[in-house]
């Protein structure tokens, strides 16, 4: 069965520091992978997606993620954190069907 | 294009009552999925509709039901409300076609409080 694991329910970084949010998935077929962001009292917004092709994917707001098949990972990074990045981030996987599985989420705190 | 809209945004109900939530997808999207989000359980998949047919269903009791209309708008209904049904209910739309990228676009959610 497919599953998504996000390591760390809370991550805290200083403004200007590297952001690294970890996501591992389990899948027996090539997955479609997504990162979504949720700001308080809002729905989820798509940050970036991996379908096929280039394994390094660039998204909005300076975020990027790298698909590593051998490690079954899809970690999200941003070189320099901004205060506005404080939010909850969700990794999600779809196996080419019509059901997307979401991870438990990682809340990012950015310290001034 | 207009985004996904959900009505109402906030709702307070009493135990035992029933509630209907509405979702209008992005124009051209034929798939609508519903999720329940709570602090303890995270995002839980409720069901997904495509062209008025339920294609997938999560592990929720029969009190939770939904439907989709010919214009792709969707409603979900919760009967005999329980305190544990208090949650943010999110609707997401997508093209829903096989071979697509399966990304979803979410509405702002309906915050349901059951007292």
mmCIF file of N, CA and C in Angstrom, chain A:
data_model
loop_
_atom_site.group_PDB
_atom_site.id
_atom_site.type_symbol
_atom_site.label_atom_id
_atom_site.label_comp_id
_atom_site.label_asym_id
_atom_site.label_seq_id
_atom_site.Cartn_x
_atom_site.Cartn_y
_atom_site.Cartn_z
ATOM 1 N N UNK A 1 0.855 -1.197 0.000
ATOM 2 C CA UNK A 1 0.000 0.000 0.000
ATOM 3 C C UNK A 1 0.885 1.240 0.000
ATOM 4 N N UNK A 2 0.414 2.262 -0.657
ATOM 5 C CA UNK A 2 1.206 3.483 -0.697
ATOM 6 C C UNK A 2 1.100 4.218 0.621
ATOM 7 N N UNK A 3 2.172 4.891 0.997
ATOM 8 C CA UNK A 3 2.151 5.695 2.202
ATOM 9 C C UNK A 3 3.153 6.818 2.062
ATOM 10 N N UNK A 4 2.986 7.825 2.894
ATOM 11 C CA UNK A 4 3.881 8.967 2.889
ATOM 12 C C UNK A 4 4.290 9.258 4.320
ATOM 13 N N UNK A 5 5.574 9.410 4.546
ATOM 14 C CA UNK A 5 6.087 9.720 5.879
ATOM 15 C C UNK A 5 6.841 11.031 5.836
ATOM 16 N N UNK A 6 6.427 11.957 6.661
ATOM 17 C CA UNK A 6 7.149 13.216 6.806
ATOM 18 C C UNK A 6 7.866 13.184 8.143
ATOM 19 N N UNK A 7 9.171 13.313 8.091
ATOM 20 C CA UNK A 7 9.984 13.244 9.296
ATOM 21 C C UNK A 7 9.997 14.593 9.997
ATOM 22 N N UNK A 8 9.476 14.593 11.204
ATOM 23 C CA UNK A 8 9.432 15.838 11.975
ATOM 24 C C UNK A 8 8.104 16.540 11.809
ATOM 25 N N UNK A 9 7.323 16.585 12.873
ATOM 26 C CA UNK A 9 6.039 17.289 12.787
ATOM 27 C C UNK A 9 6.247 18.799 12.908
ATOM 28 N N UNK A 10 7.388 19.186 13.508
ATOM 29 C CA UNK A 10 7.718 20.597 13.652
ATOM 30 C C UNK A 10 9.191 20.792 13.291
ATOM 31 N N UNK A 11 9.448 21.819 12.513
ATOM 32 C CA UNK A 11 10.815 22.195 12.167
ATOM 33 C C UNK A 11 10.958 23.696 12.409
ATOM 34 N N UNK A 12 12.039 24.073 13.076
ATOM 35 C CA UNK A 12 12.289 25.474 13.369
ATOM 36 C C UNK A 12 13.617 25.897 12.767
ATOM 37 N N UNK A 13 13.630 26.995 12.022
ATOM 38 C CA UNK A 13 14.860 27.518 11.425
ATOM 39 C C UNK A 13 14.927 29.013 11.670
ATOM 40 N N UNK A 14 16.101 29.560 11.568
ATOM 41 C CA UNK A 14 16.270 31.006 11.668
ATOM 42 C C UNK A 14 16.068 31.632 10.297
ATOM 43 N N UNK A 15 15.634 32.853 10.287
ATOM 44 C CA UNK A 15 15.472 33.581 9.026
ATOM 45 C C UNK A 15 16.809 33.612 8.299
ATOM 46 N N UNK A 16 16.793 33.273 7.015
ATOM 47 C CA UNK A 16 18.015 33.239 6.222
ATOM 48 C C UNK A 16 18.694 31.876 6.182
ATOM 49 N N UNK A 17 18.273 30.961 7.034
ATOM 50 C CA UNK A 17 18.871 29.623 7.075
ATOM 51 C C UNK A 17 18.210 28.707 6.052
ATOM 52 N N UNK A 18 18.889 27.588 5.809
ATOM 53 C CA UNK A 18 18.368 26.578 4.885
ATOM 54 C C UNK A 18 17.121 25.914 5.477
ATOM 55 N N UNK A 19 16.126 25.722 4.615
ATOM 56 C CA UNK A 19 14.947 24.962 4.995
ATOM 57 C C UNK A 19 15.044 23.576 4.362
ATOM 58 N N UNK A 20 14.870 22.535 5.175
ATOM 59 C CA UNK A 20 14.862 21.165 4.675
ATOM 60 C C UNK A 20 13.714 20.426 5.341
ATOM 61 N N UNK A 21 12.731 20.041 4.554
ATOM 62 C CA UNK A 21 11.603 19.273 5.060
ATOM 63 C C UNK A 21 11.647 17.909 4.362
ATOM 64 N N UNK A 22 11.610 16.861 5.185
ATOM 65 C CA UNK A 22 11.844 15.520 4.657
ATOM 66 C C UNK A 22 10.552 14.770 4.371
ATOM 67 N N UNK A 23 10.574 14.021 3.271
ATOM 68 C CA UNK A 23 9.424 13.219 2.869
ATOM 69 C C UNK A 23 9.913 11.923 2.252
ATOM 70 N N UNK A 24 9.420 10.808 2.751
ATOM 71 C CA UNK A 24 9.682 9.502 2.152
ATOM 72 C C UNK A 24 8.345 8.850 1.820
ATOM 73 N N UNK A 25 8.344 8.079 0.772
ATOM 74 C CA UNK A 25 7.109 7.448 0.342
ATOM 75 C C UNK A 25 7.365 5.963 0.102
ATOM 76 N N UNK A 26 6.314 5.210 0.077
ATOM 77 C CA UNK A 26 6.423 3.807 -0.315
ATOM 78 C C UNK A 26 5.504 3.601 -1.507
ATOM 79 N N UNK A 27 6.052 2.972 -2.531
ATOM 80 C CA UNK A 27 5.295 2.771 -3.751
ATOM 81 C C UNK A 27 5.945 1.688 -4.589
ATOM 82 N N UNK A 28 5.140 0.883 -5.202
ATOM 83 C CA UNK A 28 5.667 -0.182 -6.061
ATOM 84 C C UNK A 28 5.702 0.243 -7.524
ATOM 85 N N UNK A 29 5.154 1.402 -7.823
ATOM 86 C CA UNK A 29 5.154 1.920 -9.195
ATOM 87 C C UNK A 29 5.626 3.365 -9.153
ATOM 88 N N UNK A 30 6.079 3.884 -10.279
ATOM 89 C CA UNK A 30 6.526 5.285 -10.279
ATOM 90 C C UNK A 30 5.420 6.217 -9.805
ATOM 91 N N UNK A 31 5.728 7.022 -8.805
ATOM 92 C CA UNK A 31 4.679 7.872 -8.238
ATOM 93 C C UNK A 31 4.649 9.266 -8.848
ATOM 94 N N UNK A 32 3.549 9.929 -8.647
ATOM 95 C CA UNK A 32 3.476 11.365 -8.843
ATOM 96 C C UNK A 32 3.598 11.964 -7.440
ATOM 97 N N UNK A 33 4.475 12.938 -7.289
ATOM 98 C CA UNK A 33 4.768 13.478 -5.960
ATOM 99 C C UNK A 33 4.491 14.971 -5.911
ATOM 100 N N UNK A 34 4.006 15.407 -4.766
ATOM 101 C CA UNK A 34 3.601 16.806 -4.622
ATOM 102 C C UNK A 34 4.026 17.339 -3.250
ATOM 103 N N UNK A 35 4.257 18.632 -3.211
ATOM 104 C CA UNK A 35 4.337 19.361 -1.953
ATOM 105 C C UNK A 35 3.280 20.466 -1.992
ATOM 106 N N UNK A 36 2.532 20.545 -0.887
ATOM 107 C CA UNK A 36 1.529 21.587 -0.727
ATOM 108 C C UNK A 36 1.872 22.393 0.525
ATOM 109 N N UNK A 37 1.436 23.643 0.545
ATOM 110 C CA UNK A 37 1.628 24.497 1.717
ATOM 111 C C UNK A 37 0.256 24.991 2.180
ATOM 112 N N UNK A 38 0.116 25.080 3.490
ATOM 113 C CA UNK A 38 -1.143 25.579 4.061
ATOM 114 C C UNK A 38 -0.839 26.684 5.062
ATOM 115 N N UNK A 39 -1.344 27.868 4.782
ATOM 116 C CA UNK A 39 -1.244 28.987 5.708
ATOM 117 C C UNK A 39 -2.460 28.959 6.634
ATOM 118 N N UNK A 40 -2.364 29.568 7.795
ATOM 119 C CA UNK A 40 -3.465 29.524 8.764
ATOM 120 C C UNK A 40 -4.797 29.941 8.160
ATOM 121 N N UNK A 41 -5.807 29.133 8.471
ATOM 122 C CA UNK A 41 -7.173 29.414 8.040
ATOM 123 C C UNK A 41 -7.347 29.449 6.519
ATOM 124 N N UNK A 42 -6.500 28.702 5.834
ATOM 125 C CA UNK A 42 -6.623 28.623 4.384
ATOM 126 C C UNK A 42 -6.586 27.165 3.934
ATOM 127 N N UNK A 43 -6.915 26.946 2.666
ATOM 128 C CA UNK A 43 -6.771 25.617 2.091
ATOM 129 C C UNK A 43 -5.324 25.366 1.696
ATOM 130 N N UNK A 44 -5.092 24.228 1.085
ATOM 131 C CA UNK A 44 -3.740 23.885 0.655
ATOM 132 C C UNK A 44 -3.453 24.491 -0.718
ATOM 133 N N UNK A 45 -2.196 24.867 -0.909
ATOM 134 C CA UNK A 45 -1.763 25.449 -2.181
ATOM 135 C C UNK A 45 -0.625 24.609 -2.734
ATOM 136 N N UNK A 46 -0.675 24.277 -4.006
ATOM 137 C CA UNK A 46 0.373 23.468 -4.612
ATOM 138 C C UNK A 46 1.672 24.266 -4.692
ATOM 139 N N UNK A 47 2.747 23.706 -4.134
ATOM 140 C CA UNK A 47 4.077 24.318 -4.199
ATOM 141 C C UNK A 47 4.831 23.836 -5.428
ATOM 142 N N UNK A 48 4.845 22.525 -5.606
ATOM 143 C CA UNK A 48 5.540 21.939 -6.744
ATOM 144 C C UNK A 48 5.098 20.494 -6.913
ATOM 145 N N UNK A 49 5.456 19.925 -8.074
ATOM 146 C CA UNK A 49 5.048 18.557 -8.360
ATOM 147 C C UNK A 49 6.127 17.854 -9.179
ATOM 148 N N UNK A 50 6.234 16.557 -8.999
ATOM 149 C CA UNK A 50 7.077 15.713 -9.842
ATOM 150 C C UNK A 50 6.177 14.707 -10.540
ATOM 151 N N UNK A 51 6.304 14.657 -11.863
ATOM 152 C CA UNK A 51 5.553 13.643 -12.609
ATOM 153 C C UNK A 51 6.551 12.726 -13.303
ATOM 154 N N UNK A 52 7.213 13.196 -14.320
ATOM 155 C CA UNK A 52 8.269 12.429 -14.986
ATOM 156 C C UNK A 52 9.356 13.404 -15.405
ATOM 157 N N UNK A 53 10.481 12.870 -15.863
ATOM 158 C CA UNK A 53 11.518 13.751 -16.378
ATOM 159 C C UNK A 53 12.505 14.180 -15.318
ATOM 160 N N UNK A 54 12.880 15.434 -15.350
ATOM 161 C CA UNK A 54 13.902 15.971 -14.461
ATOM 162 C C UNK A 54 13.553 15.718 -13.001
ATOM 163 N N UNK A 55 14.536 15.223 -12.262
ATOM 164 C CA UNK A 55 14.274 14.835 -10.879
ATOM 165 C C UNK A 55 14.344 16.010 -9.916
ATOM 166 N N UNK A 56 14.953 17.112 -10.337
ATOM 167 C CA UNK A 56 14.976 18.318 -9.508
ATOM 168 C C UNK A 56 13.855 19.230 -9.993
ATOM 169 N N UNK A 57 12.937 19.490 -9.100
ATOM 170 C CA UNK A 57 11.742 20.245 -9.476
ATOM 171 C C UNK A 57 11.738 21.580 -8.744
ATOM 172 N N UNK A 58 11.493 22.624 -9.484
ATOM 173 C CA UNK A 58 11.418 23.957 -8.878
ATOM 174 C C UNK A 58 9.969 24.365 -8.741
ATOM 175 N N UNK A 59 9.668 25.017 -7.614
ATOM 176 C CA UNK A 59 8.295 25.439 -7.369
ATOM 177 C C UNK A 59 8.210 26.929 -7.109
ATOM 178 N N UNK A 60 7.116 27.314 -6.492
ATOM 179 C CA UNK A 60 6.908 28.723 -6.206
ATOM 180 C C UNK A 60 7.646 29.129 -4.938
ATOM 181 N N UNK A 61 7.828 30.427 -4.767
ATOM 182 C CA UNK A 61 8.422 30.991 -3.555
ATOM 183 C C UNK A 61 9.851 30.492 -3.271
ATOM 184 N N UNK A 62 10.570 30.071 -4.306
ATOM 185 C CA UNK A 62 11.962 29.670 -4.138
ATOM 186 C C UNK A 62 12.166 28.253 -3.635
ATOM 187 N N UNK A 63 11.125 27.467 -3.498
ATOM 188 C CA UNK A 63 11.261 26.092 -3.047
ATOM 189 C C UNK A 63 11.614 25.160 -4.199
ATOM 190 N N UNK A 64 12.303 24.091 -3.860
ATOM 191 C CA UNK A 64 12.566 23.040 -4.823
ATOM 192 C C UNK A 64 12.608 21.700 -4.115
ATOM 193 N N UNK A 65 12.464 20.634 -4.880
ATOM 194 C CA UNK A 65 12.495 19.289 -4.306
ATOM 195 C C UNK A 65 13.160 18.359 -5.300
ATOM 196 N N UNK A 66 13.810 17.339 -4.774
ATOM 197 C CA UNK A 66 14.504 16.377 -5.626
ATOM 198 C C UNK A 66 13.931 14.993 -5.413
ATOM 199 N N UNK A 67 13.523 14.363 -6.502
ATOM 200 C CA UNK A 67 13.027 13.002 -6.472
ATOM 201 C C UNK A 67 14.212 12.050 -6.524
ATOM 202 N N UNK A 68 14.370 11.219 -5.482
ATOM 203 C CA UNK A 68 15.442 10.225 -5.452
ATOM 204 C C UNK A 68 14.803 8.855 -5.347
ATOM 205 N N UNK A 69 14.741 8.173 -6.486
ATOM 206 C CA UNK A 69 14.061 6.885 -6.538
ATOM 207 C C UNK A 69 14.726 5.860 -5.625
ATOM 208 N N UNK A 70 16.058 5.846 -5.603
ATOM 209 C CA UNK A 70 16.773 4.849 -4.815
ATOM 210 C C UNK A 70 16.525 5.019 -3.320
ATOM 211 N N UNK A 71 16.229 6.237 -2.907
ATOM 212 C CA UNK A 71 15.983 6.515 -1.495
ATOM 213 C C UNK A 71 14.486 6.672 -1.205
ATOM 214 N N UNK A 72 13.666 6.547 -2.207
ATOM 215 C CA UNK A 72 12.209 6.804 -2.122
ATOM 216 C C UNK A 72 11.940 8.077 -1.326
ATOM 217 N N UNK A 73 12.641 9.134 -1.734
ATOM 218 C CA UNK A 73 12.495 10.399 -1.010
ATOM 219 C C UNK A 73 12.132 11.532 -1.957
ATOM 220 N N UNK A 74 11.574 12.559 -1.386
ATOM 221 C CA UNK A 74 11.196 13.755 -2.134
ATOM 222 C C UNK A 74 11.263 14.925 -1.162
ATOM 223 N N UNK A 75 12.469 15.252 -0.730
ATOM 224 C CA UNK A 75 12.669 16.293 0.277
ATOM 225 C C UNK A 75 12.512 17.688 -0.322
ATOM 226 N N UNK A 76 11.955 18.580 0.478
ATOM 227 C CA UNK A 76 11.708 19.962 0.050
ATOM 228 C C UNK A 76 12.780 20.868 0.649
ATOM 229 N N UNK A 77 13.342 21.742 -0.162
ATOM 230 C CA UNK A 77 14.373 22.648 0.330
ATOM 231 C C UNK A 77 14.143 24.066 -0.159
ATOM 232 N N UNK A 78 14.730 24.989 0.608
ATOM 233 C CA UNK A 78 14.775 26.397 0.213
ATOM 234 C C UNK A 78 16.057 26.961 0.802
ATOM 235 N N UNK A 79 16.893 27.618 0.009
ATOM 236 C CA UNK A 79 18.197 28.053 0.485
ATOM 237 C C UNK A 79 18.136 29.030 1.665
ATOM 238 N N UNK A 80 17.149 29.920 1.650
ATOM 239 C CA UNK A 80 17.117 30.975 2.655
ATOM 240 C C UNK A 80 15.679 31.208 3.116
ATOM 241 N N UNK A 81 15.416 30.921 4.372
ATOM 242 C CA UNK A 81 14.052 31.029 4.900
ATOM 243 C C UNK A 81 13.640 32.480 5.113
ATOM 244 N N UNK A 82 12.380 32.762 4.814
ATOM 245 C CA UNK A 82 11.785 34.059 5.105
ATOM 246 C C UNK A 82 10.710 33.874 6.154
ATOM 247 N N UNK A 83 10.405 34.935 6.857
ATOM 248 C CA UNK A 83 9.352 34.860 7.875
ATOM 249 C C UNK A 83 8.033 34.394 7.242
ATOM 250 N N UNK A 84 7.808 34.798 6.016
ATOM 251 C CA UNK A 84 6.548 34.460 5.337
ATOM 252 C C UNK A 84 6.431 32.974 4.981
ATOM 253 N N UNK A 85 7.534 32.221 5.162
ATOM 254 C CA UNK A 85 7.495 30.784 4.874
ATOM 255 C C UNK A 85 6.863 29.982 6.010
ATOM 256 N N UNK A 86 6.648 30.621 7.139
ATOM 257 C CA UNK A 86 6.056 29.920 8.276
ATOM 258 C C UNK A 86 4.660 29.442 7.908
ATOM 259 N N UNK A 87 4.472 28.129 7.936
ATOM 260 C CA UNK A 87 3.225 27.515 7.486
ATOM 261 C C UNK A 87 3.330 26.021 7.748
ATOM 262 N N UNK A 88 2.307 25.267 7.321
ATOM 263 C CA UNK A 88 2.373 23.817 7.392
ATOM 264 C C UNK A 88 2.547 23.279 5.980
ATOM 265 N N UNK A 89 3.426 22.308 5.858
ATOM 266 C CA UNK A 89 3.774 21.754 4.556
ATOM 267 C C UNK A 89 3.394 20.275 4.501
ATOM 268 N N UNK A 90 2.777 19.898 3.396
ATOM 269 C CA UNK A 90 2.321 18.526 3.218
ATOM 270 C C UNK A 90 2.950 17.913 1.974
ATOM 271 N N UNK A 91 3.487 16.721 2.156
ATOM 272 C CA UNK A 91 3.961 15.919 1.038
ATOM 273 C C UNK A 91 2.829 14.978 0.647
ATOM 274 N N UNK A 92 2.681 14.709 -0.653
ATOM 275 C CA UNK A 92 1.586 13.845 -1.094
ATOM 276 C C UNK A 92 2.043 12.979 -2.252
ATOM 277 N N UNK A 93 1.417 11.807 -2.392
ATOM 278 C CA UNK A 93 1.768 10.875 -3.448
ATOM 279 C C UNK A 93 0.516 10.367 -4.136
ATOM 280 N N UNK A 94 0.630 10.221 -5.445
ATOM 281 C CA UNK A 94 -0.448 9.628 -6.246
ATOM 282 C C UNK A 94 0.202 8.590 -7.150
ATOM 283 N N UNK A 95 -0.409 7.422 -7.235
ATOM 284 C CA UNK A 95 0.168 6.340 -8.026
ATOM 285 C C UNK A 95 -0.462 6.226 -9.410
ATOM 286 N N UNK A 96 -0.967 7.334 -9.911
ATOM 287 C CA UNK A 96 -1.566 7.303 -11.238
ATOM 288 C C UNK A 96 -3.028 6.954 -11.208
ATOM 289 N N UNK A 97 -3.604 7.003 -10.023
ATOM 290 C CA UNK A 97 -5.038 6.765 -9.874
ATOM 291 C C UNK A 97 -5.732 8.032 -9.472
ATOM 292 N N UNK A 98 -6.826 7.879 -8.805
ATOM 293 C CA UNK A 98 -7.634 9.052 -8.485
ATOM 294 C C UNK A 98 -7.719 9.299 -6.984
ATOM 295 N N UNK A 99 -6.732 8.819 -6.270
ATOM 296 C CA UNK A 99 -6.690 9.036 -4.833
ATOM 297 C C UNK A 99 -5.286 9.486 -4.464
ATOM 298 N N UNK A 100 -5.199 10.604 -3.789
ATOM 299 C CA UNK A 100 -3.911 11.135 -3.363
ATOM 300 C C UNK A 100 -3.781 10.931 -1.865
ATOM 301 N N UNK A 101 -2.639 10.433 -1.447
ATOM 302 C CA UNK A 101 -2.367 10.215 -0.029
ATOM 303 C C UNK A 101 -1.450 11.322 0.472
ATOM 304 N N UNK A 102 -1.823 11.923 1.576
ATOM 305 C CA UNK A 102 -1.043 13.018 2.155
ATOM 306 C C UNK A 102 -0.282 12.546 3.382
ATOM 307 N N UNK A 103 0.890 13.137 3.571
ATOM 308 C CA UNK A 103 1.612 12.927 4.810
ATOM 309 C C UNK A 103 0.955 13.685 5.945
ATOM 310 N N UNK A 104 1.487 13.501 7.138
ATOM 311 C CA UNK A 104 0.889 14.097 8.332
ATOM 312 C C UNK A 104 1.155 15.596 8.447
ATOM 313 N N UNK A 105 2.079 16.092 7.644
ATOM 314 C CA UNK A 105 2.370 17.517 7.666
ATOM 315 C C UNK A 105 3.545 17.869 8.554
ATOM 316 N N UNK A 106 4.258 18.923 8.171
ATOM 317 C CA UNK A 106 5.349 19.470 8.977
ATOM 318 C C UNK A 106 5.107 20.959 9.135
ATOM 319 N N UNK A 107 5.046 21.382 10.379
ATOM 320 C CA UNK A 107 4.858 22.812 10.629
ATOM 321 C C UNK A 107 6.220 23.475 10.688
ATOM 322 N N UNK A 108 6.401 24.474 9.855
ATOM 323 C CA UNK A 108 7.673 25.207 9.793
ATOM 324 C C UNK A 108 7.561 26.505 10.581
ATOM 325 N N UNK A 109 8.484 26.678 11.518
ATOM 326 C CA UNK A 109 8.592 27.924 12.276
ATOM 327 C C UNK A 109 9.849 28.651 11.811
ATOM 328 N N UNK A 110 9.756 29.950 11.611
ATOM 329 C CA UNK A 110 10.900 30.754 11.200
ATOM 330 C C UNK A 110 11.155 31.811 12.269
ATOM 331 N N UNK A 111 12.361 31.761 12.839
ATOM 332 C CA UNK A 111 12.723 32.686 13.919
ATOM 333 C C UNK A 111 13.447 33.892 13.360
ATOM 334 N N UNK A 112 13.108 35.049 13.884
ATOM 335 C CA UNK A 112 13.758 36.284 13.437
ATOM 336 C C UNK A 112 15.189 36.369 13.968
#
